[in-house]
């Protein structure tokens, strides 16, 4: 709310200063505020967009505020606020020249960071296809510095001020019959002594069409540098605190990225087309330490990542037939190294170089995919889609995560409309995922995971005002190790699930609809004996859910309903709190005379039941305003049934406390208000 008041005050000041003596000729303003509450989090937000014209002056301003308050275990609220305020003021001097003033501020309460840029300049259009906007001004940045001698103390705040300069350029060549292109560049540098900052971005896209062949290309390049007093590198976080401000370190992180994407589509023969895609990404990140004492140890690191992926497909399109098949190739390479190893003690350099090297990897992937859809008649459709891929993940000798992965999946679907009001659909899925670790240290983790799913469903609409839906799903997943080490117990597992879903929609009156839906799921987990294809169950998880809603549509969309959810599960360590009694049956009390609370844990079954009303409101009001309310009040009760032996003296009280369980009320509410005026 402090940010909202600050933004409103600044907007009012700008309107007062700039608008004096001028008449308002155009306006475009919008405000949206929101509030939500779910479980242990409160969230407030607002978004203000303001566009105003006073004679030759034009103002554009945007303010975005977000506040999260988390309810901690001791009933204390932990606030995390963020605010961003961006404004721009322009005035035309001549048809090809405008004077521009702009500002940008960011505030983060958790890190106590605040940054502000205020710049002014000109917007020039020397050509109809070229626009250049140079600006200059001042920037200041406040954020925590490094801790001194006490590592638990709050870091002091450092405020750095200095000049800032920016440049934005846009070039749009005149389109021709074959080509269209667009290029844009942006640069911002900040000299906030003793730190530096920069953001350089260059992007362009071009599209060409030669008869029936289309070629699209996009290129983006960026270089960003951020300086901080607190170490961002995990290698430098454990360094000793500095003694004086003059020795306060600055860690500079520079990230350079390059992205290239090319797409080609061309016809080959009649209805067959070739579609291809190529993506190249390159990232370099360098961390350097400045202003460090001569005796201090610090670690400068280099990170490089290269990625490549491509897809070449053949596509056949006919009125009742669609076929697509293709080949995918991909590769990723990551390298990390210590940049100043020659200046470090050999033991420190070797230790950290080995730590960085463990995260390096080379990865290559090859995949073949196909998709098929045929419609023999207007009422019958057959679909099939499959994928087979191989992935090789190579790591250095110090990292045993060297592995191969083979994945296959197949999906088949049938859709049949018997009559216009009745539709039957059957989907079947199958997949196999085989992981093989190539190093002996992890070879015992080699496994194959197979999964099968069958999902039939139907939709019946006997009347335009009535619709029934029914669906069921059978799923089975089997995970089998390639081998078992001598003396160890097999860890093969199976998971089988049966799920039902029903729904009924009924229009009671024009604009009034009753909607009901319910689901039931039975999931059984077990130890798997693959050779005998048998299992030993160890858990059963059952869930029930239902939702009844009454909806109205029209000028105001409203909804009220009742929602229920029940889950039953086995818990190896179900915990129950109870008040023990002595041999005389009297509750045990502490020294202050209060009943003593004890906790006992046993294997048992746990039931979680949730019930509560739901509501939703969408109310567009005159003048461009709108109200949106969405909420669910949950009354939750958790009950337990303990297995095994219980203390004889308190067994009855423990069972009674487990049956009574615990009760909790959880409000979930979302409120949003928007105005356009």
XYZ file of C-alpha atoms in Angstrom:
677
model
C 0.000 0.000 0.000
C 2.936 2.282 0.551
C 3.930 1.769 -3.078
C 0.391 2.535 -4.257
C 0.312 5.771 -2.314
C 3.732 6.728 -3.633
C 2.748 5.995 -7.250
C -0.511 7.904 -6.922
C 1.252 10.887 -5.413
C 3.866 10.939 -8.175
C 1.227 10.719 -10.877
C -0.691 13.575 -9.290
C 2.458 15.709 -9.129
C 3.239 15.029 -12.778
C -0.310 15.925 -13.771
C -0.133 19.138 -11.765
C 3.256 20.275 -13.056
C 2.852 19.335 -16.696
C -0.844 19.987 -17.098
C -0.998 23.497 -15.730
C -2.478 25.812 -18.368
C -3.297 22.960 -20.792
C -6.575 21.288 -21.613
C -6.979 17.525 -21.448
C -7.553 16.201 -24.963
C -7.266 12.411 -24.524
C -7.063 9.988 -21.661
C -6.649 6.272 -21.197
C -6.437 5.083 -17.589
C -6.967 1.697 -15.944
C -6.603 0.439 -12.378
C -6.762 -3.167 -11.224
C -6.426 -4.268 -7.589
C -6.570 -7.794 -6.241
C -6.503 -9.782 -3.028
C -6.210 -13.522 -2.478
C -6.029 -15.750 0.569
C -5.106 -19.415 0.444
C -3.898 -21.679 3.269
C -0.982 -19.716 4.805
C -0.521 -16.906 2.273
C -2.089 -13.487 1.816
C -1.478 -11.641 -1.463
C -2.235 -8.038 -2.408
C -1.591 -6.635 -5.868
C -2.395 -3.656 -8.000
C -1.688 -2.637 -11.576
C -2.106 1.014 -12.583
C -1.832 2.096 -16.224
C -2.135 5.790 -17.005
C -2.059 7.547 -20.372
C -2.822 11.261 -20.528
C -2.390 14.113 -22.986
C -2.121 17.794 -22.070
C -1.762 19.835 -25.223
C 1.620 18.875 -26.747
C 2.614 16.728 -23.716
C 1.892 12.996 -23.461
C 2.317 10.936 -20.283
C 2.446 7.152 -19.975
C 2.881 5.549 -16.561
C 2.625 2.014 -15.196
C 2.821 0.888 -11.599
C 2.821 -2.769 -10.572
C 2.791 -3.741 -6.903
C 2.780 -7.217 -5.346
C 2.771 -8.032 -1.635
C 2.897 -11.553 -0.208
C 2.404 -12.209 3.499
C 3.188 -15.736 4.682
C 1.716 -16.964 7.961
C 4.536 -18.683 9.833
C 4.270 -21.346 12.515
C 4.357 -18.783 15.355
C 1.419 -16.812 13.849
C 3.823 -14.160 12.582
C 3.386 -12.608 9.143
C 6.422 -12.455 6.879
C 5.913 -9.728 4.235
C 7.631 -9.799 0.842
C 6.800 -6.736 -1.248
C 7.781 -5.814 -4.797
C 7.025 -2.621 -6.698
C 7.854 -1.432 -10.214
C 7.052 2.080 -11.448
C 7.725 3.062 -15.064
C 6.840 6.425 -16.621
C 7.534 8.335 -19.832
C 6.769 11.937 -20.744
C 7.074 13.128 -24.368
C 6.509 16.303 -26.372
C 6.774 16.771 -30.112
C 9.182 19.527 -31.221
C 8.824 18.897 -34.936
C 7.406 16.049 -37.070
C 10.635 14.045 -36.828
C 11.793 15.047 -33.326
C 10.370 14.534 -29.831
C 11.759 15.353 -26.418
C 11.549 12.402 -24.018
C 11.778 12.126 -20.225
C 11.549 8.721 -18.562
C 12.044 6.973 -15.267
C 12.086 3.448 -13.869
C 12.144 2.349 -10.232
C 12.199 -1.101 -8.640
C 11.798 -1.897 -4.942
C 12.139 -5.261 -3.157
C 11.397 -5.338 0.547
C 12.909 -8.734 1.295
C 16.324 -7.788 -0.051
C 15.916 -4.107 0.973
C 16.905 -3.171 -2.570
C 15.775 -0.062 -4.425
C 16.925 1.213 -7.812
C 15.921 4.312 -9.762
C 16.744 5.680 -13.213
C 15.715 9.129 -14.450
C 16.785 10.080 -17.974
C 15.950 12.549 -20.701
C 16.731 12.804 -24.371
C 15.409 12.998 -27.912
C 13.440 10.644 -30.119
C 14.627 11.133 -33.692
C 13.180 9.811 -36.936
C 15.734 10.749 -39.608
C 14.122 8.240 -41.979
C 10.664 6.773 -42.185
C 12.202 3.341 -41.503
C 14.605 4.388 -38.696
C 14.002 5.646 -35.147
C 16.792 6.526 -32.707
C 16.348 7.547 -29.071
C 19.473 8.598 -27.114
C 18.981 9.498 -23.433
C 21.145 10.496 -20.485
C 20.485 11.080 -16.820
C 21.220 9.852 -13.325
C 20.806 6.504 -11.575
C 20.999 5.459 -7.964
C 20.870 2.036 -6.398
C 20.483 1.004 -2.757
C 21.029 -2.562 -1.625
C 22.676 -4.463 1.252
C 26.414 -4.392 1.432
C 28.655 -7.125 2.771
C 28.563 -8.118 6.421
C 31.365 -6.927 8.656
C 32.919 -9.116 11.348
C 29.618 -10.492 12.704
C 28.119 -12.919 10.149
C 24.732 -12.856 11.932
C 24.350 -9.075 11.848
C 22.086 -7.330 9.365
C 24.141 -6.179 6.344
C 24.432 -2.382 6.082
C 22.708 -0.579 3.223
C 24.859 0.935 0.495
C 23.575 3.704 -1.797
C 25.509 4.267 -5.024
C 24.794 7.168 -7.399
C 26.128 7.968 -10.840
C 25.365 8.908 -14.442
C 23.322 6.692 -16.747
C 22.934 6.667 -20.516
C 20.672 4.766 -22.852
C 20.073 4.244 -26.535
C 17.149 2.633 -28.354
C 17.104 2.126 -32.115
C 14.521 0.554 -34.398
C 14.958 -0.159 -38.079
C 12.135 -1.461 -40.254
C 13.119 -1.780 -43.905
C 10.359 -1.209 -46.407
C 8.703 -4.569 -47.147
C 8.999 -6.057 -50.619
C 7.093 -8.772 -52.397
C 9.449 -11.373 -50.919
C 10.964 -9.991 -47.710
C 9.859 -8.444 -44.427
C 12.322 -7.558 -41.669
C 12.520 -5.765 -38.333
C 15.553 -4.902 -36.168
C 15.717 -3.375 -32.698
C 18.572 -2.546 -30.350
C 18.663 -1.274 -26.780
C 21.531 -0.221 -24.548
C 21.616 1.026 -20.947
C 24.795 1.684 -18.953
C 25.018 2.830 -15.326
C 28.166 4.160 -13.635
C 27.028 4.026 -9.997
C 30.466 4.223 -8.426
C 32.000 1.932 -7.307
C 29.696 -0.456 -9.178
C 28.811 -0.755 -12.826
C 25.792 -2.021 -14.690
C 24.810 -2.542 -18.280
C 22.127 -4.138 -20.402
C 22.766 -4.477 -24.122
C 20.165 -6.185 -26.306
C 19.941 -6.634 -30.047
C 17.205 -8.475 -31.882
C 15.948 -8.927 -35.374
C 13.592 -11.051 -37.376
C 13.118 -11.558 -41.091
C 10.613 -13.449 -43.184
C 10.740 -14.281 -46.834
C 8.371 -16.030 -49.191
C 9.457 -17.445 -52.538
C 6.438 -18.788 -54.375
C 5.147 -21.491 -51.953
C 8.277 -21.581 -49.775
C 8.373 -19.656 -46.486
C 11.564 -18.888 -44.570
C 11.597 -17.240 -41.131
C 14.638 -16.304 -39.053
C 15.023 -14.656 -35.661
C 18.192 -13.520 -33.903
C 18.551 -12.211 -30.327
C 21.736 -11.230 -28.540
C 22.173 -9.759 -25.070
C 24.900 -8.827 -22.622
C 23.976 -7.970 -19.044
C 26.233 -7.072 -16.117
C 25.135 -6.776 -12.504
C 27.389 -5.837 -9.582
C 26.565 -6.752 -5.986
C 28.253 -6.515 -2.614
C 26.815 -9.856 -1.507
C 28.305 -12.881 -3.220
C 26.036 -14.588 -5.724
C 28.509 -17.376 -6.498
C 28.218 -20.352 -4.137
C 32.013 -20.625 -4.064
C 32.342 -17.127 -2.516
C 29.464 -17.289 -0.042
C 31.549 -18.849 2.686
C 34.294 -16.213 2.571
C 35.075 -14.263 5.735
C 33.359 -10.881 6.261
C 35.366 -7.791 5.504
C 36.676 -5.457 8.145
C 36.131 -2.085 6.509
C 34.119 -0.489 3.735
C 37.284 0.260 1.781
C 37.842 -3.496 1.512
C 34.249 -4.356 0.698
C 34.199 -6.709 -2.245
C 32.143 -6.292 -5.382
C 31.117 -9.358 -7.314
C 30.291 -8.674 -10.973
C 28.193 -11.176 -12.913
C 28.222 -10.821 -16.699
C 25.841 -12.888 -18.805
C 26.130 -13.028 -22.597
C 23.453 -14.865 -24.579
C 22.911 -15.544 -28.262
C 19.788 -17.168 -29.732
C 19.125 -18.078 -33.349
C 15.952 -19.694 -34.710
C 15.279 -20.621 -38.339
C 12.083 -22.155 -39.751
C 11.497 -23.413 -43.277
C 8.306 -24.700 -44.916
C 8.124 -25.746 -48.525
C 5.958 -28.086 -50.659
C 7.578 -31.259 -52.033
C 4.976 -33.224 -53.962
C 1.267 -32.464 -54.230
C -0.124 -32.431 -50.665
C 3.242 -33.279 -49.019
C 5.129 -30.429 -47.321
C 8.515 -30.216 -45.661
C 8.710 -28.377 -42.335
C 12.022 -27.840 -40.558
C 13.131 -25.947 -37.483
C 16.582 -25.117 -36.125
C 17.406 -23.492 -32.757
C 20.874 -22.498 -31.559
C 21.542 -21.092 -28.080
C 24.829 -19.966 -26.549
C 25.304 -18.629 -23.021
C 28.446 -17.352 -21.294
C 28.441 -16.250 -17.683
C 31.491 -14.774 -15.977
C 31.829 -13.926 -12.283
C 34.622 -11.553 -11.281
C 35.551 -10.078 -7.902
C 36.761 -6.489 -7.515
C 38.050 -4.384 -4.602
C 39.076 -7.440 -2.623
C 41.960 -7.235 -0.113
C 45.255 -8.612 -1.364
C 45.190 -11.368 1.273
C 41.603 -12.468 0.546
C 40.714 -15.654 -1.279
C 38.071 -15.326 -3.954
C 37.064 -17.551 -6.851
C 36.311 -16.217 -10.319
C 34.312 -18.678 -12.395
C 33.397 -19.086 -16.051
C 30.284 -20.881 -17.265
C 29.555 -21.796 -20.879
C 26.516 -23.522 -22.294
C 25.788 -24.461 -25.895
C 22.551 -26.055 -27.071
C 21.229 -27.140 -30.418
C 17.956 -28.755 -31.441
C 16.343 -29.334 -34.815
C 13.254 -30.960 -36.263
C 12.666 -32.074 -39.848
C 9.148 -33.291 -40.647
C 7.097 -34.403 -43.621
C 3.434 -33.404 -43.494
C 0.609 -34.790 -45.613
C -2.725 -32.988 -45.463
C -5.864 -34.212 -47.186
C -9.550 -33.552 -46.439
C -9.912 -36.752 -44.351
C -6.279 -37.701 -43.771
C -3.454 -36.049 -41.835
C 0.008 -37.599 -41.478
C 3.126 -36.131 -39.923
C 6.454 -37.877 -39.412
C 9.812 -36.444 -38.553
C 13.236 -36.636 -36.979
C 14.534 -34.594 -34.039
C 18.169 -33.997 -33.121
C 19.493 -32.156 -30.084
C 22.681 -31.560 -28.153
C 23.661 -29.671 -24.990
C 27.113 -28.925 -23.609
C 27.935 -27.242 -20.289
C 31.384 -26.336 -18.985
C 32.472 -24.658 -15.740
C 35.980 -23.688 -14.763
C 37.926 -21.625 -12.278
C 39.248 -18.510 -14.024
C 41.893 -17.469 -11.444
C 43.276 -20.856 -10.474
C 46.877 -19.653 -11.053
C 46.475 -17.031 -8.309
C 45.134 -19.464 -5.677
C 46.788 -21.986 -3.393
C 47.026 -25.318 -5.242
C 44.833 -27.146 -2.718
C 42.043 -24.555 -2.925
C 42.246 -24.386 -6.716
C 42.104 -28.168 -7.117
C 39.210 -28.579 -4.690
C 36.984 -25.953 -6.287
C 37.922 -26.901 -9.853
C 36.859 -30.455 -9.087
C 33.608 -29.175 -7.569
C 32.814 -27.141 -10.692
C 33.747 -29.970 -13.025
C 31.238 -32.342 -11.424
C 28.366 -30.309 -12.911
C 29.704 -30.455 -16.501
C 27.997 -32.689 -19.028
C 27.570 -33.481 -22.724
C 24.108 -34.505 -23.842
C 22.849 -35.728 -27.176
C 19.334 -36.749 -28.163
C 17.784 -38.442 -31.192
C 14.033 -38.925 -31.623
C 11.642 -40.169 -34.290
C 8.020 -39.072 -34.092
C 4.872 -39.706 -36.115
C 1.244 -38.623 -35.987
C -1.667 -40.090 -37.950
C -5.342 -39.061 -38.130
C -7.941 -40.417 -40.504
C -11.678 -39.746 -40.742
C -13.335 -42.553 -42.753
C -16.687 -40.884 -42.188
C -18.071 -37.761 -40.632
C -18.878 -39.740 -37.445
C -15.729 -41.830 -36.986
C -12.137 -40.674 -36.335
C -8.963 -42.685 -35.717
C -5.831 -41.062 -34.260
C -2.391 -42.455 -33.508
C 0.737 -40.739 -32.242
C 4.109 -42.220 -31.348
C 7.612 -41.198 -30.273
C 10.879 -43.094 -29.861
C 13.927 -41.311 -28.469
C 17.454 -42.019 -27.284
C 19.400 -39.731 -24.963
C 23.076 -39.953 -24.033
C 24.196 -38.016 -20.939
C 27.992 -37.970 -20.513
C 29.645 -36.618 -17.367
C 33.249 -36.302 -16.141
C 34.883 -39.162 -14.249
C 34.185 -37.420 -10.931
C 30.402 -37.551 -11.533
C 28.755 -41.018 -11.686
C 25.611 -39.614 -13.386
C 26.731 -40.909 -16.780
C 23.656 -42.580 -18.307
C 21.669 -43.580 -21.367
C 17.901 -43.197 -21.605
C 15.547 -44.894 -24.059
C 11.934 -43.760 -24.252
C 9.031 -45.016 -26.370
C 5.417 -43.959 -26.238
C 2.336 -44.734 -28.313
C -1.150 -43.264 -28.136
C -4.189 -44.506 -30.046
C -7.605 -42.853 -29.985
C -11.017 -43.661 -31.447
C -13.961 -41.243 -31.544
C -17.398 -42.369 -32.723
C -20.558 -40.288 -32.861
C -23.474 -42.732 -32.963
C -26.040 -39.991 -33.087
C -25.560 -36.250 -32.729
C -26.365 -36.424 -28.988
C -24.118 -39.475 -28.215
C -20.321 -39.558 -28.601
C -18.056 -42.467 -27.622
C -14.308 -42.082 -27.253
C -11.558 -44.564 -26.426
C -7.942 -43.581 -25.787
C -5.102 -45.992 -25.072
C -1.584 -45.011 -23.986
C 1.566 -47.059 -23.601
C 5.111 -46.029 -22.696
C 8.446 -47.534 -21.756
C 11.314 -45.657 -20.121
C 14.666 -47.423 -19.677
C 17.485 -45.775 -17.727
C 20.988 -47.279 -17.765
C 23.814 -45.794 -15.656
C 27.192 -46.510 -17.222
C 29.300 -46.160 -14.078
C 29.509 -49.030 -11.614
C 28.787 -46.697 -8.686
C 25.173 -46.224 -9.847
C 24.582 -49.224 -12.084
C 22.327 -50.788 -9.435
C 19.814 -48.001 -10.182
C 19.239 -49.180 -13.755
C 15.522 -49.736 -14.243
C 12.705 -49.967 -16.739
C 9.393 -48.193 -16.145
C 6.444 -49.380 -18.211
C 3.048 -47.707 -18.155
C -0.303 -48.554 -19.759
C -3.492 -46.475 -19.660
C -6.936 -47.091 -21.145
C -9.453 -44.247 -21.012
C -12.985 -44.814 -22.389
C -15.571 -42.029 -22.117
C -18.966 -41.028 -23.440
C -20.992 -37.843 -23.730
C -24.791 -37.998 -24.058
C -26.999 -34.994 -24.717
C -30.601 -36.184 -25.040
C -31.901 -32.608 -25.058
C -30.276 -29.250 -25.715
C -30.709 -28.442 -22.010
C -29.289 -31.718 -20.639
C -25.841 -33.292 -20.928
C -24.372 -36.386 -19.226
C -20.677 -37.264 -19.134
C -19.060 -40.476 -17.977
C -15.434 -41.508 -18.121
C -13.194 -44.121 -16.599
C -9.475 -44.761 -16.659
C -7.398 -47.825 -15.891
C -3.694 -47.182 -15.319
C -0.869 -49.567 -14.516
C 2.772 -48.661 -14.012
C 5.530 -51.207 -13.381
C 9.081 -50.272 -12.379
C 11.630 -53.113 -12.571
C 15.347 -52.975 -11.781
C 17.721 -54.468 -14.338
C 19.395 -56.523 -11.610
C 19.612 -56.842 -7.837
C 22.886 -56.786 -5.929
C 23.614 -59.900 -3.844
C 22.222 -59.619 -0.345
C 19.808 -56.816 -1.210
C 16.042 -56.879 -1.393
C 14.380 -56.205 -4.769
C 12.829 -52.728 -5.047
C 10.491 -53.420 -7.978
C 7.148 -51.645 -7.578
C 3.758 -51.521 -9.221
C 1.050 -48.848 -9.171
C -2.455 -49.649 -10.421
C -5.288 -47.148 -10.477
C -8.982 -47.285 -11.345
C -10.661 -43.925 -11.776
C -14.252 -42.884 -12.547
C -15.583 -39.427 -13.433
C -19.236 -38.465 -13.937
C -20.904 -35.166 -14.756
C -24.389 -33.807 -15.355
C -25.268 -30.350 -16.702
C -28.878 -29.214 -16.643
C -30.281 -25.896 -17.851
C -33.109 -25.019 -15.469
C -34.100 -21.689 -16.980
C -32.589 -19.478 -19.682
C -29.357 -18.240 -18.140
C -29.580 -20.614 -15.119
C -27.634 -23.898 -15.156
C -27.057 -26.686 -12.605
C -23.693 -28.447 -12.911
C -22.648 -31.537 -10.946
C -19.484 -33.602 -11.182
C -17.880 -36.347 -9.144
C -14.768 -38.526 -9.220
C -13.569 -41.697 -7.522
C -10.037 -43.061 -7.605
C -8.547 -46.262 -6.197
C -4.735 -46.371 -6.330
C -2.912 -49.483 -5.117
C 0.833 -49.610 -4.548
C 2.689 -52.885 -4.167
C 5.987 -54.703 -4.289
C 6.282 -56.288 -7.713
C 7.375 -59.859 -8.454
C 8.047 -59.413 -12.154
C 9.030 -63.002 -12.943
C 5.696 -64.318 -11.632
C 3.860 -61.091 -12.550
C 2.472 -60.958 -9.017
C 2.499 -58.298 -6.326
C 2.445 -57.816 -2.561
C 0.274 -54.746 -1.734
C 1.545 -52.278 0.849
C -0.737 -49.245 0.411
C -4.126 -48.284 -0.988
C -5.032 -44.663 -1.617
C -8.701 -43.833 -2.242
C -10.036 -40.393 -3.108
C -13.607 -39.136 -3.544
C -14.597 -35.700 -4.771
C -17.850 -33.982 -5.673
C -18.933 -30.523 -6.727
C -22.457 -29.161 -7.186
C -22.820 -25.663 -8.683
C -25.657 -23.368 -9.637
C -24.601 -20.873 -12.320
C -26.258 -17.822 -13.792
C -25.098 -16.101 -16.971
C -25.996 -12.805 -18.501
C -25.045 -9.309 -17.522
C -23.696 -10.731 -14.253
C -22.115 -14.194 -14.110
C -22.549 -15.724 -10.657
C -22.056 -19.161 -9.168
C -22.652 -20.812 -5.798
C -21.876 -24.411 -4.945
C -20.762 -27.040 -2.484
C -17.536 -28.966 -2.838
C -16.406 -32.106 -1.016
C -13.191 -34.123 -0.980
C -12.248 -37.277 0.948
C -8.931 -39.115 0.907
C -8.059 -42.365 2.634
C -4.432 -43.442 2.900
C -2.135 -45.713 4.917
C 0.479 -43.955 7.062
C 3.424 -45.855 8.503
C 3.748 -43.310 11.324
C 0.323 -41.821 12.053
C 0.635 -39.416 14.992
C -2.087 -38.739 17.592
C -2.093 -36.233 20.465
C -3.955 -37.221 23.630
C -4.208 -36.440 27.341
C -2.900 -39.381 29.425
C -4.524 -40.545 32.684
C -3.034 -42.201 35.743
C -4.075 -45.520 37.266
C -7.009 -43.824 39.009
C -8.309 -42.514 35.678
C -7.420 -38.875 36.481
C -5.861 -36.769 33.704
C -2.168 -36.134 34.294
C -1.342 -32.479 34.890
C 1.905 -30.509 34.900
C 3.314 -28.302 37.643
C 1.011 -25.434 36.637
C -2.072 -27.625 36.812
C -2.620 -27.844 33.051
C -3.415 -31.184 31.357
C -0.342 -32.832 29.884
C -0.388 -33.473 26.114
C 1.468 -36.487 24.747
C 1.967 -37.786 21.225
C 2.068 -41.380 20.027
C 2.901 -42.751 16.576
C 1.778 -46.049 15.102
C 1.040 -47.443 11.646
C -2.527 -46.632 10.718
C -5.027 -45.346 8.202
C -5.674 -41.621 7.812
C -8.865 -39.998 6.489
C -8.818 -36.396 5.289
C -12.275 -34.909 4.686
C -12.859 -31.438 3.251
C -16.251 -29.794 2.821
C -17.196 -26.228 2.109
C -19.135 -23.761 -0.022
C -17.782 -22.221 -3.211
C -18.719 -18.960 -4.897
C -17.759 -17.022 -8.010
C -18.884 -13.637 -9.303
C -18.057 -11.808 -12.554
C -19.716 -8.423 -12.613
C -18.887 -6.030 -15.475
C -20.152 -2.608 -14.436
C -20.859 0.499 -16.506
C -17.897 2.674 -17.349
C -15.464 -0.206 -17.990
C -15.254 -1.393 -14.362
C -15.356 -5.086 -13.434
C -15.466 -7.171 -10.253
C -14.244 -10.764 -9.992
C -14.679 -12.832 -6.809
C -13.688 -16.484 -6.484
C -13.627 -18.368 -3.196
C -13.791 -21.740 -1.452
C -14.176 -22.085 2.303
C -12.734 -25.428 3.404
C -13.653 -27.129 6.661
C -11.074 -29.896 7.018
C -11.126 -32.777 9.481
C -8.383 -35.405 9.785
C -9.227 -38.716 11.468
C -7.024 -41.747 12.087
C -7.208 -45.412 12.986
C -4.070 -46.790 14.621
C -2.893 -50.395 14.243
C -0.734 -52.389 16.621
C -0.459 -52.440 20.406
C -1.269 -49.323 22.466
C -0.521 -48.508 26.125
C -3.209 -50.430 28.016
C -3.930 -47.635 30.474
C -4.630 -45.021 27.749
C -5.632 -47.203 24.787
C -9.280 -46.115 24.864
C -8.380 -42.418 25.089
C -5.884 -42.732 22.235
C -8.429 -44.427 19.954
C -11.053 -41.836 20.880
C -8.635 -38.974 20.124
C -7.742 -40.598 16.795
C -11.423 -40.962 15.808
C -12.184 -37.383 16.874
C -9.193 -36.094 14.906
C -8.359 -32.459 14.276
C -10.435 -29.735 12.678
C -9.212 -26.747 10.668
C -10.909 -23.999 8.684
C -9.015 -22.907 5.534
C -10.366 -19.876 3.643
C -9.431 -19.541 -0.016
C -10.490 -16.228 -1.535
C -9.544 -14.235 -4.611
C -10.867 -10.712 -5.199
C -10.083 -8.511 -8.190
C -11.393 -5.036 -9.037
C -10.670 -3.231 -12.303
C -11.561 0.242 -13.538
C -11.074 1.862 -16.912
C -11.839 5.547 -16.983
